[in-house]
Amino acid sequence: MASATLEYNGSQVTNSLNSQRAKFEQFAGNTRAFADGIAEMAEALLGIEGEEQTEAAIKAINELLDTEAEAKAYGAALTAVQNSYVPGARTTNFKKDLDQHAARLLPSLRQQPEMKQYYQDVSERLQIEDEAAQQQDGDDDEIQMGGSNTGAAPNATCPLSGKPILELEDPVEDQKGYVYERYHIEGHIRKARGSVSCPAAATSHFVTMATLKKANKVIRLQKKAQRLGTQGQTQADADVVDVE
């Protein structure tokens, strides 16, 4: 039986290679956002889930960065294969060619200074904040709803709503650590069309949308206070004696 030969138009192959390369490049471009999300989630759970949570987040980020390097390697490999492809000149084993090109590129991509620096910065930040959170776990008596001794921010209340920072529904902080209710500070910034002077007393810095981030220390204290309150309620329920 005669073997069948499947022939492709050169432009079809080129278009397919371009499409696949774009997918790899898009994936590689999104990995940092995923990694930032993992780090942010880990920061919010510091002092609650324990050291294992931090180690798991750091491991996940490292694996994600390795996947980013692989995506970049295959994206570059697709470019190389496309540049060397000659329609009809020979039978092309695209998978083999791609794997060979990617294998040569991957080691150097994994050692990119920018990628290594990103991983180092994130892992060190998580480890430092985890140590601080673990140390803070021993200071339960200092948690006071609305108190000024939480150590989570220089202000005890949101300067716009007047609500204690540990009672805020969606706390965010600026570059100086001042904490606000997100709804109020973002509305304040929008009214000023982009930049406002910090509304807290005795401050001079400006606040923009870009300088705001989740107030993770406050969120951790809120969760801890909630946990302690639940424990206290459970103990109180256990102390109730049915005398009927």
Short mmCIF file of C-alpha atoms in Angstrom, two decimals:
data_model
loop_
_atom_site.label_atom_id
_atom_site.label_comp_id
_atom_site.label_asym_id
_atom_site.label_seq_id
_atom_site.Cartn_x
_atom_site.Cartn_y
_atom_site.Cartn_z
CA MET A 1 0.00 0.00 0.00
CA ALA A 2 1.35 3.36 -0.95
CA SER A 3 1.94 5.68 1.99
CA ALA A 4 -0.12 8.86 2.06
CA THR A 5 1.67 12.19 2.26
CA LEU A 6 -0.05 15.13 3.91
CA GLU A 7 1.05 18.42 2.41
CA TYR A 8 0.59 21.85 3.97
CA ASN A 9 0.70 25.24 2.39
CA GLY A 10 3.68 27.22 3.68
CA SER A 11 1.51 30.12 4.80
CA GLN A 12 -0.67 27.77 6.84
CA VAL A 13 2.34 26.49 8.73
CA THR A 14 3.62 30.02 9.32
CA ASN A 15 0.25 31.18 10.58
CA SER A 16 0.00 28.20 12.90
CA LEU A 17 3.47 28.85 14.30
CA ASN A 18 2.63 32.52 14.84
CA SER A 19 -0.59 31.61 16.63
CA GLN A 20 1.14 29.14 18.95
CA ARG A 21 3.94 31.59 19.70
CA ALA A 22 1.40 34.27 20.65
CA LYS A 23 -0.23 31.86 23.11
CA PHE A 24 3.08 31.07 24.79
CA GLU A 25 4.01 34.74 24.98
CA GLN A 26 0.63 35.65 26.44
CA PHE A 27 0.93 32.95 29.08
CA ALA A 28 4.46 34.04 30.00
CA GLY A 29 3.26 37.62 30.28
CA ASN A 30 0.53 36.64 32.74
CA THR A 31 2.57 34.53 35.15
CA ARG A 32 3.77 37.48 37.28
CA ALA A 33 0.18 38.53 37.90
CA PHE A 34 -0.54 34.96 39.07
CA ALA A 35 2.58 35.00 41.26
CA ASP A 36 1.63 38.38 42.75
CA GLY A 37 -1.81 36.97 43.53
CA ILE A 38 -0.30 33.97 45.34
CA ALA A 39 2.00 36.27 47.34
CA GLU A 40 -0.87 38.60 48.23
CA MET A 41 -3.01 35.70 49.41
CA ALA A 42 -0.13 34.31 51.46
CA GLU A 43 0.44 37.72 53.06
CA ALA A 44 -3.22 37.94 54.03
CA LEU A 45 -2.98 34.52 55.72
CA LEU A 46 0.26 35.16 57.57
CA GLY A 47 -0.08 34.43 61.27
CA ILE A 48 -3.27 32.45 60.65
CA GLU A 49 -2.32 29.46 58.54
CA GLY A 50 1.21 29.13 59.88
CA GLU A 51 4.68 28.68 58.43
CA GLU A 52 3.66 25.83 56.12
CA GLN A 53 1.36 28.20 54.23
CA THR A 54 4.27 30.55 53.54
CA GLU A 55 6.52 27.72 52.37
CA ALA A 56 3.77 26.42 50.08
CA ALA A 57 3.29 29.89 48.56
CA ILE A 58 7.03 30.31 47.94
CA LYS A 59 7.19 26.86 46.32
CA ALA A 60 4.18 27.64 44.12
CA ILE A 61 5.72 30.93 42.99
CA ASN A 62 9.01 29.18 42.15
CA GLU A 63 7.14 26.58 40.08
CA LEU A 64 5.18 29.31 38.34
CA LEU A 65 8.37 31.18 37.43
CA ASP A 66 9.83 27.94 36.06
CA THR A 67 6.72 27.55 33.92
CA GLU A 68 7.18 31.14 32.74
CA ALA A 69 10.73 30.28 31.65
CA GLU A 70 9.45 27.24 29.75
CA ALA A 71 6.78 29.32 28.01
CA LYS A 72 9.39 31.87 26.96
CA ALA A 73 11.69 29.08 25.74
CA TYR A 74 8.99 27.55 23.55
CA GLY A 75 7.93 30.97 22.30
CA ALA A 76 11.51 31.65 21.20
CA ALA A 77 11.78 28.11 19.80
CA LEU A 78 8.72 28.69 17.65
CA THR A 79 10.35 31.81 16.23
CA ALA A 80 13.53 29.87 15.44
CA VAL A 81 11.63 27.02 13.79
CA GLN A 82 9.59 29.47 11.75
CA ASN A 83 12.70 31.29 10.57
CA SER A 84 14.36 28.05 9.46
CA TYR A 85 11.28 26.42 7.93
CA VAL A 86 11.34 25.92 4.16
CA PRO A 87 8.07 24.54 2.70
CA GLY A 88 8.53 21.26 0.84
CA ALA A 89 12.29 21.12 1.31
CA ARG A 90 12.14 18.28 3.79
CA THR A 91 9.87 16.45 6.16
CA THR A 92 9.73 18.59 9.29
CA ASN A 93 9.30 17.05 12.73
CA PHE A 94 8.08 20.22 14.42
CA LYS A 95 7.81 18.73 17.91
CA LYS A 96 11.36 17.44 17.82
CA ASP A 97 12.71 20.74 16.50
CA LEU A 98 10.79 22.74 19.11
CA ASP A 99 11.91 20.53 21.98
CA GLN A 100 15.54 20.78 20.89
CA HIS A 101 15.44 24.59 20.56
CA ALA A 102 13.59 24.99 23.87
CA ALA A 103 16.03 22.69 25.69
CA ARG A 104 18.95 24.85 24.56
CA LEU A 105 17.24 28.09 25.62
CA LEU A 106 15.68 27.01 28.93
CA PRO A 107 18.79 26.98 31.18
CA SER A 108 19.68 30.60 30.41
CA LEU A 109 16.07 31.74 30.77
CA ARG A 110 15.84 30.13 34.20
CA GLN A 111 18.90 32.11 35.26
CA GLN A 112 17.69 35.51 34.09
CA PRO A 113 18.76 38.09 36.73
CA GLU A 114 15.37 39.81 36.65
CA MET A 115 13.50 36.55 37.29
CA LYS A 116 15.88 35.50 40.07
CA GLN A 117 15.59 38.92 41.70
CA TYR A 118 11.80 38.78 41.59
CA TYR A 119 11.77 35.37 43.30
CA GLN A 120 14.29 36.49 45.90
CA ASP A 121 12.34 39.67 46.70
CA VAL A 122 9.01 37.86 47.05
CA SER A 123 10.35 34.95 49.10
CA GLU A 124 12.31 37.22 51.45
CA ARG A 125 9.30 39.50 51.94
CA LEU A 126 7.03 36.57 52.77
CA GLN A 127 9.56 35.05 55.15
CA ILE A 128 10.16 38.35 56.97
CA GLU A 129 6.45 39.10 57.28
CA ASP A 130 5.78 35.53 58.40
CA GLU A 131 8.33 35.87 61.21
CA ALA A 132 6.74 39.16 62.25
CA ALA A 133 3.26 37.62 62.16
CA GLN A 134 4.37 34.64 64.24
CA GLN A 135 5.90 37.00 66.79
CA GLN A 136 2.72 39.03 66.84
CA ASP A 137 0.72 35.89 67.62
CA GLY A 138 2.08 36.04 71.15
CA ASP A 139 0.62 39.50 71.69
CA ASP A 140 -3.09 38.63 71.72
CA ASP A 141 -3.76 40.88 74.69
CA GLU A 142 -2.82 43.90 72.59
CA ILE A 143 -5.66 43.36 70.13
CA GLN A 144 -8.30 45.95 70.94
CA MET A 145 -11.05 46.71 68.48
CA GLY A 146 -10.54 50.33 67.54
CA GLY A 147 -7.51 50.67 69.80
CA SER A 148 -4.45 52.67 68.86
CA ASN A 149 -1.94 50.06 70.00
CA THR A 150 -2.48 47.51 67.23
CA GLY A 151 0.84 48.43 65.61
CA ALA A 152 -0.76 47.85 62.21
CA ALA A 153 -0.93 51.52 61.16
CA PRO A 154 -0.03 55.03 62.33
CA ASN A 155 -3.76 55.90 62.46
CA ALA A 156 -6.34 54.22 64.72
CA THR A 157 -9.35 55.24 62.63
CA CYS A 158 -10.08 55.89 58.99
CA PRO A 159 -9.59 59.66 58.59
CA LEU A 160 -12.55 59.83 56.18
CA SER A 161 -15.19 57.68 57.90
CA GLY A 162 -13.94 57.88 61.47
CA LYS A 163 -14.38 54.12 61.80
CA PRO A 164 -11.74 52.16 63.80
CA ILE A 165 -9.34 50.48 61.39
CA LEU A 166 -10.04 47.02 62.81
CA GLU A 167 -13.71 47.46 61.98
CA LEU A 168 -13.23 48.47 58.34
CA GLU A 169 -14.90 46.23 55.77
CA ASP A 170 -12.22 46.60 53.08
CA PRO A 171 -9.10 48.20 54.57
CA VAL A 172 -6.38 49.56 52.28
CA GLU A 173 -3.20 51.43 53.06
CA ASP A 174 -1.13 54.07 51.30
CA GLN A 175 2.63 54.20 50.79
CA LYS A 176 3.13 55.59 54.31
CA GLY A 177 1.02 52.91 55.97
CA TYR A 178 -2.07 55.01 56.69
CA VAL A 179 -5.20 52.87 56.56
CA TYR A 180 -8.57 53.76 55.04
CA GLU A 181 -11.86 52.20 54.09
CA ARG A 182 -11.41 51.48 50.37
CA TYR A 183 -14.77 52.91 49.35
CA HIS A 184 -14.10 56.26 51.02
CA ILE A 185 -10.49 56.84 49.96
CA GLU A 186 -11.08 55.78 46.36
CA GLY A 187 -14.11 58.05 46.14
CA HIS A 188 -12.04 60.87 47.64
CA ILE A 189 -9.32 60.34 45.02
CA ARG A 190 -11.79 60.17 42.14
CA LYS A 191 -13.34 63.47 43.18
CA ALA A 192 -9.88 65.06 43.16
CA ARG A 193 -9.19 63.53 39.74
CA GLY A 194 -6.21 61.40 40.60
CA SER A 195 -4.28 62.68 43.61
CA VAL A 196 -5.18 63.91 47.09
CA SER A 197 -3.26 65.09 50.13
CA CYS A 198 -3.43 62.45 52.86
CA PRO A 199 -6.56 63.26 54.90
CA ALA A 200 -4.94 62.15 58.17
CA ALA A 201 -3.88 64.95 60.51
CA ALA A 202 -0.24 66.11 60.53
CA THR A 203 0.63 64.47 57.20
CA SER A 204 1.92 65.99 53.97
CA HIS A 205 2.18 63.13 51.49
CA PHE A 206 -0.17 62.59 48.53
CA VAL A 207 -2.28 59.51 47.87
CA THR A 208 -3.24 58.07 44.48
CA MET A 209 -4.99 54.90 43.34
CA ALA A 210 -1.60 53.45 42.40
CA THR A 211 -0.21 53.89 45.92
CA LEU A 212 -3.07 51.99 47.58
CA LYS A 213 -2.81 48.32 48.44
CA LYS A 214 -4.56 45.88 50.74
CA ALA A 215 -3.82 46.56 54.42
CA ASN A 216 -2.67 43.01 55.11
CA LYS A 217 -1.53 43.68 58.68
CA VAL A 218 -4.94 45.06 59.57
CA ILE A 219 -6.66 42.15 57.80
CA ARG A 220 -4.55 39.67 59.80
CA LEU A 221 -5.47 41.42 63.05
CA GLN A 222 -9.14 41.43 62.07
CA LYS A 223 -9.04 37.70 61.44
CA LYS A 224 -7.17 37.10 64.67
CA ALA A 225 -9.61 39.23 66.66
CA GLN A 226 -12.48 37.36 65.05
CA ARG A 227 -10.86 34.05 65.88
CA LEU A 228 -10.26 35.05 69.49
CA GLY A 229 -13.82 36.31 69.76
CA THR A 230 -15.12 33.00 68.44
CA GLN A 231 -12.96 31.11 70.90
CA GLY A 232 -14.20 33.30 73.73
CA GLN A 233 -17.82 32.75 72.73
CA THR A 234 -17.26 29.01 72.54
CA GLN A 235 -15.80 29.02 76.03
CA ALA A 236 -18.70 31.14 77.31
CA ASP A 237 -21.18 28.69 75.81
CA ALA A 238 -19.37 25.85 77.49
CA ASP A 239 -19.67 27.62 80.85
CA VAL A 240 -23.45 27.85 80.62
CA VAL A 241 -25.03 25.31 82.97
CA ASP A 242 -28.59 24.14 82.40
CA VAL A 243 -30.24 24.30 85.82
CA GLU A 244 -33.76 23.35 84.71
#
